[in-house]
Amino acid sequence: MRAGHCRVAFTCFKLAADRGYSKAQFNVGLCYEHGRGTEKDLEKAGFYYCQAASSRHPMAQYRYARYLLQHGPGSLQDRQHKAVALLEQAAGAGITEAQAYLGVFYMRGLQPQEKRGLKYLLQAANSGDAQSRFHVGVCYEQGLGVQQNLAEALRHYRQSAAAGSRQARHRLRAWEQQLQGKSPQCPCYQHSVGWLCVAIMADLGKQESEFSSLGRVFYGM
């Protein structure tokens, strides 16, 4: 959108926002946050996000929560408490970004809640977020919030990689290289190859080219 069009749009949004329309308040917040049609002003962005969030605008709840955590006034504990409440409301309304943010927040917080974090990561992954799908794979690989299951980790990594996640592709390649560097007599090698091949054989029709060399390693081809 051209600069002139952005200014006109901002003026229209602000008129409606000042009359209490939550969608317009959210759009004004976006304009102030990104400097579209007006000067960039994070404090004003937070104000309009807050206005829209108070009317239960789900994406505004997510944006205002992010603002509180990164730029908001008050103590960190108070800001986190309010932000998490807003994020959970937005996540419950189906906002994928809020689900993904909560998943990571609960996994990496000062007092991690891994099962709760995994719940939100799965929600975001099932909404199509490739990065959250990768994080779910990490949870299964490391046993975070769920019993360790390397075959499930592989399944989620493959889905994430197919959806475009570079981290998932790198993780899959790392596993391949790890197996290639081990002796077939090594117990660690036998364990790793064993579960990996079970997972692959269960889905032969959908094998990806990234795993072709794994078959050669295991079968000595």
JSON list of N, CA, C and O in Angstrom, two decimals, residues 40-81:
[
{"chain": "A", "resi": 40, "resn": "LYS", "atom": "N", "xyz": [5.67, 5.89, 14.02]},
{"chain": "A", "resi": 40, "resn": "LYS", "atom": "CA", "xyz": [5.71, 4.71, 14.88]},
{"chain": "A", "resi": 40, "resn": "LYS", "atom": "C", "xyz": [5.70, 5.14, 16.34]},
{"chain": "A", "resi": 40, "resn": "LYS", "atom": "O", "xyz": [6.47, 6.01, 16.76]},
{"chain": "A", "resi": 41, "resn": "ASP", "atom": "N", "xyz": [4.81, 4.54, 17.12]},
{"chain": "A", "resi": 41, "resn": "ASP", "atom": "CA", "xyz": [4.68, 4.90, 18.54]},
{"chain": "A", "resi": 41, "resn": "ASP", "atom": "C", "xyz": [4.16, 3.67, 19.29]},
{"chain": "A", "resi": 41, "resn": "ASP", "atom": "O", "xyz": [2.97, 3.37, 19.27]},
{"chain": "A", "resi": 42, "resn": "LEU", "atom": "N", "xyz": [5.06, 2.96, 19.95]},
{"chain": "A", "resi": 42, "resn": "LEU", "atom": "CA", "xyz": [4.67, 1.72, 20.62]},
{"chain": "A", "resi": 42, "resn": "LEU", "atom": "C", "xyz": [3.73, 1.95, 21.79]},
{"chain": "A", "resi": 42, "resn": "LEU", "atom": "O", "xyz": [2.86, 1.12, 22.07]},
{"chain": "A", "resi": 43, "resn": "GLU", "atom": "N", "xyz": [3.90, 3.08, 22.47]},
{"chain": "A", "resi": 43, "resn": "GLU", "atom": "CA", "xyz": [3.01, 3.36, 23.60]},
{"chain": "A", "resi": 43, "resn": "GLU", "atom": "C", "xyz": [1.57, 3.54, 23.12]},
{"chain": "A", "resi": 43, "resn": "GLU", "atom": "O", "xyz": [0.63, 3.02, 23.73]},
{"chain": "A", "resi": 44, "resn": "LYS", "atom": "N", "xyz": [1.39, 4.28, 22.02]},
{"chain": "A", "resi": 44, "resn": "LYS", "atom": "CA", "xyz": [0.05, 4.46, 21.47]},
{"chain": "A", "resi": 44, "resn": "LYS", "atom": "C", "xyz": [-0.48, 3.15, 20.90]},
{"chain": "A", "resi": 44, "resn": "LYS", "atom": "O", "xyz": [-1.68, 2.86, 21.00]},
{"chain": "A", "resi": 45, "resn": "ALA", "atom": "N", "xyz": [0.41, 2.35, 20.32]},
{"chain": "A", "resi": 45, "resn": "ALA", "atom": "CA", "xyz": [-0.01, 1.04, 19.82]},
{"chain": "A", "resi": 45, "resn": "ALA", "atom": "C", "xyz": [-0.56, 0.20, 20.97]},
{"chain": "A", "resi": 45, "resn": "ALA", "atom": "O", "xyz": [-1.63, -0.42, 20.86]},
{"chain": "A", "resi": 46, "resn": "GLY", "atom": "N", "xyz": [0.16, 0.20, 22.09]},
{"chain": "A", "resi": 46, "resn": "GLY", "atom": "CA", "xyz": [-0.30, -0.54, 23.26]},
{"chain": "A", "resi": 46, "resn": "GLY", "atom": "C", "xyz": [-1.64, -0.04, 23.76]},
{"chain": "A", "resi": 46, "resn": "GLY", "atom": "O", "xyz": [-2.50, -0.83, 24.17]},
{"chain": "A", "resi": 47, "resn": "PHE", "atom": "N", "xyz": [-1.83, 1.28, 23.72]},
{"chain": "A", "resi": 47, "resn": "PHE", "atom": "CA", "xyz": [-3.10, 1.86, 24.19]},
{"chain": "A", "resi": 47, "resn": "PHE", "atom": "C", "xyz": [-4.27, 1.34, 23.35]},
{"chain": "A", "resi": 47, "resn": "PHE", "atom": "O", "xyz": [-5.30, 0.92, 23.90]},
{"chain": "A", "resi": 48, "resn": "TYR", "atom": "N", "xyz": [-4.11, 1.36, 22.03]},
{"chain": "A", "resi": 48, "resn": "TYR", "atom": "CA", "xyz": [-5.22, 0.94, 21.17]},
{"chain": "A", "resi": 48, "resn": "TYR", "atom": "C", "xyz": [-5.41, -0.58, 21.19]},
{"chain": "A", "resi": 48, "resn": "TYR", "atom": "O", "xyz": [-6.54, -1.07, 21.11]},
{"chain": "A", "resi": 49, "resn": "TYR", "atom": "N", "xyz": [-4.31, -1.33, 21.32]},
{"chain": "A", "resi": 49, "resn": "TYR", "atom": "CA", "xyz": [-4.46, -2.77, 21.49]},
{"chain": "A", "resi": 49, "resn": "TYR", "atom": "C", "xyz": [-5.23, -3.07, 22.77]},
{"chain": "A", "resi": 49, "resn": "TYR", "atom": "O", "xyz": [-6.07, -3.98, 22.81]},
{"chain": "A", "resi": 50, "resn": "CYS", "atom": "N", "xyz": [-4.93, -2.32, 23.82]},
{"chain": "A", "resi": 50, "resn": "CYS", "atom": "CA", "xyz": [-5.62, -2.50, 25.10]},
{"chain": "A", "resi": 50, "resn": "CYS", "atom": "C", "xyz": [-7.11, -2.23, 24.95]},
{"chain": "A", "resi": 50, "resn": "CYS", "atom": "O", "xyz": [-7.95, -2.98, 25.48]},
{"chain": "A", "resi": 51, "resn": "GLN", "atom": "N", "xyz": [-7.44, -1.16, 24.23]},
{"chain": "A", "resi": 51, "resn": "GLN", "atom": "CA", "xyz": [-8.85, -0.83, 24.01]},
{"chain": "A", "resi": 51, "resn": "GLN", "atom": "C", "xyz": [-9.57, -1.96, 23.28]},
{"chain": "A", "resi": 51, "resn": "GLN", "atom": "O", "xyz": [-10.67, -2.36, 23.67]},
{"chain": "A", "resi": 52, "resn": "ALA", "atom": "N", "xyz": [-8.95, -2.47, 22.23]},
{"chain": "A", "resi": 52, "resn": "ALA", "atom": "CA", "xyz": [-9.57, -3.56, 21.46]},
{"chain": "A", "resi": 52, "resn": "ALA", "atom": "C", "xyz": [-9.62, -4.85, 22.27]},
{"chain": "A", "resi": 52, "resn": "ALA", "atom": "O", "xyz": [-10.61, -5.59, 22.21]},
{"chain": "A", "resi": 53, "resn": "ALA", "atom": "N", "xyz": [-8.57, -5.11, 23.04]},
{"chain": "A", "resi": 53, "resn": "ALA", "atom": "CA", "xyz": [-8.53, -6.33, 23.85]},
{"chain": "A", "resi": 53, "resn": "ALA", "atom": "C", "xyz": [-9.62, -6.32, 24.91]},
{"chain": "A", "resi": 53, "resn": "ALA", "atom": "O", "xyz": [-10.20, -7.37, 25.24]},
{"chain": "A", "resi": 54, "resn": "SER", "atom": "N", "xyz": [-9.93, -5.14, 25.44]},
{"chain": "A", "resi": 54, "resn": "SER", "atom": "CA", "xyz": [-10.99, -5.04, 26.45]},
{"chain": "A", "resi": 54, "resn": "SER", "atom": "C", "xyz": [-12.35, -5.37, 25.87]},
{"chain": "A", "resi": 54, "resn": "SER", "atom": "O", "xyz": [-13.29, -5.70, 26.62]},
{"chain": "A", "resi": 55, "resn": "SER", "atom": "N", "xyz": [-12.47, -5.31, 24.54]},
{"chain": "A", "resi": 55, "resn": "SER", "atom": "CA", "xyz": [-13.70, -5.71, 23.85]},
{"chain": "A", "resi": 55, "resn": "SER", "atom": "C", "xyz": [-13.61, -7.15, 23.35]},
{"chain": "A", "resi": 55, "resn": "SER", "atom": "O", "xyz": [-14.39, -7.56, 22.50]},
{"chain": "A", "resi": 56, "resn": "ARG", "atom": "N", "xyz": [-12.60, -7.88, 23.85]},
{"chain": "A", "resi": 56, "resn": "ARG", "atom": "CA", "xyz": [-12.40, -9.30, 23.53]},
{"chain": "A", "resi": 56, "resn": "ARG", "atom": "C", "xyz": [-12.06, -9.53, 22.06]},
{"chain": "A", "resi": 56, "resn": "ARG", "atom": "O", "xyz": [-12.47, -10.53, 21.47]},
{"chain": "A", "resi": 57, "resn": "HIS", "atom": "N", "xyz": [-11.32, -8.62, 21.46]},
{"chain": "A", "resi": 57, "resn": "HIS", "atom": "CA", "xyz": [-10.80, -8.84, 20.11]},
{"chain": "A", "resi": 57, "resn": "HIS", "atom": "C", "xyz": [-9.61, -9.79, 20.25]},
{"chain": "A", "resi": 57, "resn": "HIS", "atom": "O", "xyz": [-8.59, -9.43, 20.84]},
{"chain": "A", "resi": 58, "resn": "PRO", "atom": "N", "xyz": [-9.70, -11.04, 19.74]},
{"chain": "A", "resi": 58, "resn": "PRO", "atom": "CA", "xyz": [-8.68, -12.05, 20.03]},
{"chain": "A", "resi": 58, "resn": "PRO", "atom": "C", "xyz": [-7.26, -11.66, 19.60]},
{"chain": "A", "resi": 58, "resn": "PRO", "atom": "O", "xyz": [-6.31, -11.83, 20.36]},
{"chain": "A", "resi": 59, "resn": "MET", "atom": "N", "xyz": [-7.11, -11.14, 18.38]},
{"chain": "A", "resi": 59, "resn": "MET", "atom": "CA", "xyz": [-5.76, -10.78, 17.94]},
{"chain": "A", "resi": 59, "resn": "MET", "atom": "C", "xyz": [-5.22, -9.59, 18.71]},
{"chain": "A", "resi": 59, "resn": "MET", "atom": "O", "xyz": [-4.01, -9.50, 18.97]},
{"chain": "A", "resi": 60, "resn": "ALA", "atom": "N", "xyz": [-6.10, -8.69, 19.12]},
{"chain": "A", "resi": 60, "resn": "ALA", "atom": "CA", "xyz": [-5.66, -7.57, 19.96]},
{"chain": "A", "resi": 60, "resn": "ALA", "atom": "C", "xyz": [-5.20, -8.07, 21.32]},
{"chain": "A", "resi": 60, "resn": "ALA", "atom": "O", "xyz": [-4.24, -7.55, 21.90]},
{"chain": "A", "resi": 61, "resn": "GLN", "atom": "N", "xyz": [-5.88, -9.09, 21.84]},
{"chain": "A", "resi": 61, "resn": "GLN", "atom": "CA", "xyz": [-5.45, -9.68, 23.11]},
{"chain": "A", "resi": 61, "resn": "GLN", "atom": "C", "xyz": [-4.03, -10.22, 22.98]},
{"chain": "A", "resi": 61, "resn": "GLN", "atom": "O", "xyz": [-3.19, -10.03, 23.87]},
{"chain": "A", "resi": 62, "resn": "TYR", "atom": "N", "xyz": [-3.77, -10.89, 21.87]},
{"chain": "A", "resi": 62, "resn": "TYR", "atom": "CA", "xyz": [-2.42, -11.42, 21.63]},
{"chain": "A", "resi": 62, "resn": "TYR", "atom": "C", "xyz": [-1.40, -10.30, 21.52]},
{"chain": "A", "resi": 62, "resn": "TYR", "atom": "O", "xyz": [-0.35, -10.31, 22.16]},
{"chain": "A", "resi": 63, "resn": "ARG", "atom": "N", "xyz": [-1.72, -9.28, 20.72]},
{"chain": "A", "resi": 63, "resn": "ARG", "atom": "CA", "xyz": [-0.78, -8.17, 20.51]},
{"chain": "A", "resi": 63, "resn": "ARG", "atom": "C", "xyz": [-0.54, -7.38, 21.80]},
{"chain": "A", "resi": 63, "resn": "ARG", "atom": "O", "xyz": [0.59, -6.97, 22.09]},
{"chain": "A", "resi": 64, "resn": "TYR", "atom": "N", "xyz": [-1.59, -7.15, 22.55]},
{"chain": "A", "resi": 64, "resn": "TYR", "atom": "CA", "xyz": [-1.42, -6.39, 23.78]},
{"chain": "A", "resi": 64, "resn": "TYR", "atom": "C", "xyz": [-0.62, -7.20, 24.80]},
{"chain": "A", "resi": 64, "resn": "TYR", "atom": "O", "xyz": [0.20, -6.64, 25.54]},
{"chain": "A", "resi": 65, "resn": "ALA", "atom": "N", "xyz": [-0.82, -8.50, 24.83]},
{"chain": "A", "resi": 65, "resn": "ALA", "atom": "CA", "xyz": [-0.02, -9.35, 25.71]},
{"chain": "A", "resi": 65, "resn": "ALA", "atom": "C", "xyz": [1.46, -9.26, 25.36]},
{"chain": "A", "resi": 65, "resn": "ALA", "atom": "O", "xyz": [2.32, -9.14, 26.24]},
{"chain": "A", "resi": 66, "resn": "ARG", "atom": "N", "xyz": [1.77, -9.30, 24.07]},
{"chain": "A", "resi": 66, "resn": "ARG", "atom": "CA", "xyz": [3.16, -9.16, 23.64]},
{"chain": "A", "resi": 66, "resn": "ARG", "atom": "C", "xyz": [3.71, -7.79, 24.05]},
{"chain": "A", "resi": 66, "resn": "ARG", "atom": "O", "xyz": [4.86, -7.68, 24.50]},
{"chain": "A", "resi": 67, "resn": "TYR", "atom": "N", "xyz": [2.88, -6.77, 23.89]},
{"chain": "A", "resi": 67, "resn": "TYR", "atom": "CA", "xyz": [3.31, -5.42, 24.28]},
{"chain": "A", "resi": 67, "resn": "TYR", "atom": "C", "xyz": [3.62, -5.36, 25.78]},
{"chain": "A", "resi": 67, "resn": "TYR", "atom": "O", "xyz": [4.64, -4.80, 26.20]},
{"chain": "A", "resi": 68, "resn": "LEU", "atom": "N", "xyz": [2.74, -5.95, 26.59]},
{"chain": "A", "resi": 68, "resn": "LEU", "atom": "CA", "xyz": [2.95, -5.93, 28.03]},
{"chain": "A", "resi": 68, "resn": "LEU", "atom": "C", "xyz": [4.26, -6.62, 28.41]},
{"chain": "A", "resi": 68, "resn": "LEU", "atom": "O", "xyz": [5.02, -6.12, 29.26]},
{"chain": "A", "resi": 69, "resn": "LEU", "atom": "N", "xyz": [4.54, -7.74, 27.79]},
{"chain": "A", "resi": 69, "resn": "LEU", "atom": "CA", "xyz": [5.74, -8.50, 28.13]},
{"chain": "A", "resi": 69, "resn": "LEU", "atom": "C", "xyz": [7.01, -7.77, 27.69]},
{"chain": "A", "resi": 69, "resn": "LEU", "atom": "O", "xyz": [8.04, -7.87, 28.36]},
{"chain": "A", "resi": 70, "resn": "GLN", "atom": "N", "xyz": [6.94, -7.04, 26.60]},
{"chain": "A", "resi": 70, "resn": "GLN", "atom": "CA", "xyz": [8.14, -6.44, 26.03]},
{"chain": "A", "resi": 70, "resn": "GLN", "atom": "C", "xyz": [8.32, -4.97, 26.39]},
{"chain": "A", "resi": 70, "resn": "GLN", "atom": "O", "xyz": [9.46, -4.50, 26.52]},
{"chain": "A", "resi": 71, "resn": "HIS", "atom": "N", "xyz": [7.21, -4.24, 26.54]},
{"chain": "A", "resi": 71, "resn": "HIS", "atom": "CA", "xyz": [7.33, -2.79, 26.71]},
{"chain": "A", "resi": 71, "resn": "HIS", "atom": "C", "xyz": [6.45, -2.22, 27.82]},
{"chain": "A", "resi": 71, "resn": "HIS", "atom": "O", "xyz": [6.53, -1.02, 28.11]},
{"chain": "A", "resi": 72, "resn": "GLY", "atom": "N", "xyz": [5.59, -3.03, 28.39]},
{"chain": "A", "resi": 72, "resn": "GLY", "atom": "CA", "xyz": [4.59, -2.51, 29.32]},
{"chain": "A", "resi": 72, "resn": "GLY", "atom": "C", "xyz": [5.16, -1.99, 30.62]},
{"chain": "A", "resi": 72, "resn": "GLY", "atom": "O", "xyz": [6.26, -2.35, 31.03]},
{"chain": "A", "resi": 73, "resn": "PRO", "atom": "N", "xyz": [4.40, -1.12, 31.30]},
{"chain": "A", "resi": 73, "resn": "PRO", "atom": "CA", "xyz": [4.82, -0.58, 32.60]},
{"chain": "A", "resi": 73, "resn": "PRO", "atom": "C", "xyz": [4.54, -1.58, 33.72]},
{"chain": "A", "resi": 73, "resn": "PRO", "atom": "O", "xyz": [3.84, -2.57, 33.53]},
{"chain": "A", "resi": 74, "resn": "GLY", "atom": "N", "xyz": [5.09, -1.29, 34.89]},
{"chain": "A", "resi": 74, "resn": "GLY", "atom": "CA", "xyz": [4.83, -2.13, 36.05]},
{"chain": "A", "resi": 74, "resn": "GLY", "atom": "C", "xyz": [5.86, -3.23, 36.22]},
{"chain": "A", "resi": 74, "resn": "GLY", "atom": "O", "xyz": [6.79, -3.37, 35.43]},
{"chain": "A", "resi": 75, "resn": "SER", "atom": "N", "xyz": [5.68, -4.01, 37.27]},
{"chain": "A", "resi": 75, "resn": "SER", "atom": "CA", "xyz": [6.63, -5.08, 37.57]},
{"chain": "A", "resi": 75, "resn": "SER", "atom": "C", "xyz": [6.48, -6.22, 36.57]},
{"chain": "A", "resi": 75, "resn": "SER", "atom": "O", "xyz": [5.42, -6.43, 35.98]},
{"chain": "A", "resi": 76, "resn": "LEU", "atom": "N", "xyz": [7.56, -6.96, 36.38]},
{"chain": "A", "resi": 76, "resn": "LEU", "atom": "CA", "xyz": [7.54, -8.08, 35.44]},
{"chain": "A", "resi": 76, "resn": "LEU", "atom": "C", "xyz": [6.50, -9.11, 35.84]},
{"chain": "A", "resi": 76, "resn": "LEU", "atom": "O", "xyz": [5.79, -9.66, 34.98]},
{"chain": "A", "resi": 77, "resn": "GLN", "atom": "N", "xyz": [6.38, -9.38, 37.13]},
{"chain": "A", "resi": 77, "resn": "GLN", "atom": "CA", "xyz": [5.43, -10.38, 37.60]},
{"chain": "A", "resi": 77, "resn": "GLN", "atom": "C", "xyz": [3.99, -9.98, 37.26]},
{"chain": "A", "resi": 77, "resn": "GLN", "atom": "O", "xyz": [3.21, -10.80, 36.79]},
{"chain": "A", "resi": 78, "resn": "ASP", "atom": "N", "xyz": [3.65, -8.71, 37.49]},
{"chain": "A", "resi": 78, "resn": "ASP", "atom": "CA", "xyz": [2.30, -8.24, 37.19]},
{"chain": "A", "resi": 78, "resn": "ASP", "atom": "C", "xyz": [2.03, -8.28, 35.69]},
{"chain": "A", "resi": 78, "resn": "ASP", "atom": "O", "xyz": [0.95, -8.67, 35.24]},
{"chain": "A", "resi": 79, "resn": "ARG", "atom": "N", "xyz": [3.03, -7.87, 34.91]},
{"chain": "A", "resi": 79, "resn": "ARG", "atom": "CA", "xyz": [2.86, -7.87, 33.46]},
{"chain": "A", "resi": 79, "resn": "ARG", "atom": "C", "xyz": [2.70, -9.29, 32.92]},
{"chain": "A", "resi": 79, "resn": "ARG", "atom": "O", "xyz": [1.88, -9.54, 32.04]},
{"chain": "A", "resi": 80, "resn": "GLN", "atom": "N", "xyz": [3.48, -10.21, 33.45]},
{"chain": "A", "resi": 80, "resn": "GLN", "atom": "CA", "xyz": [3.37, -11.60, 33.01]},
{"chain": "A", "resi": 80, "resn": "GLN", "atom": "C", "xyz": [2.01, -12.18, 33.35]},
{"chain": "A", "resi": 80, "resn": "GLN", "atom": "O", "xyz": [1.41, -12.88, 32.53]},
{"chain": "A", "resi": 81, "resn": "HIS", "atom": "N", "xyz": [1.53, -11.89, 34.56]},
{"chain": "A", "resi": 81, "resn": "HIS", "atom": "CA", "xyz": [0.24, -12.43, 34.99]},
{"chain": "A", "resi": 81, "resn": "HIS", "atom": "C", "xyz": [-0.88, -11.95, 34.06]},
{"chain": "A", "resi": 81, "resn": "HIS", "atom": "O", "xyz": [-1.72, -12.74, 33.61]}
]
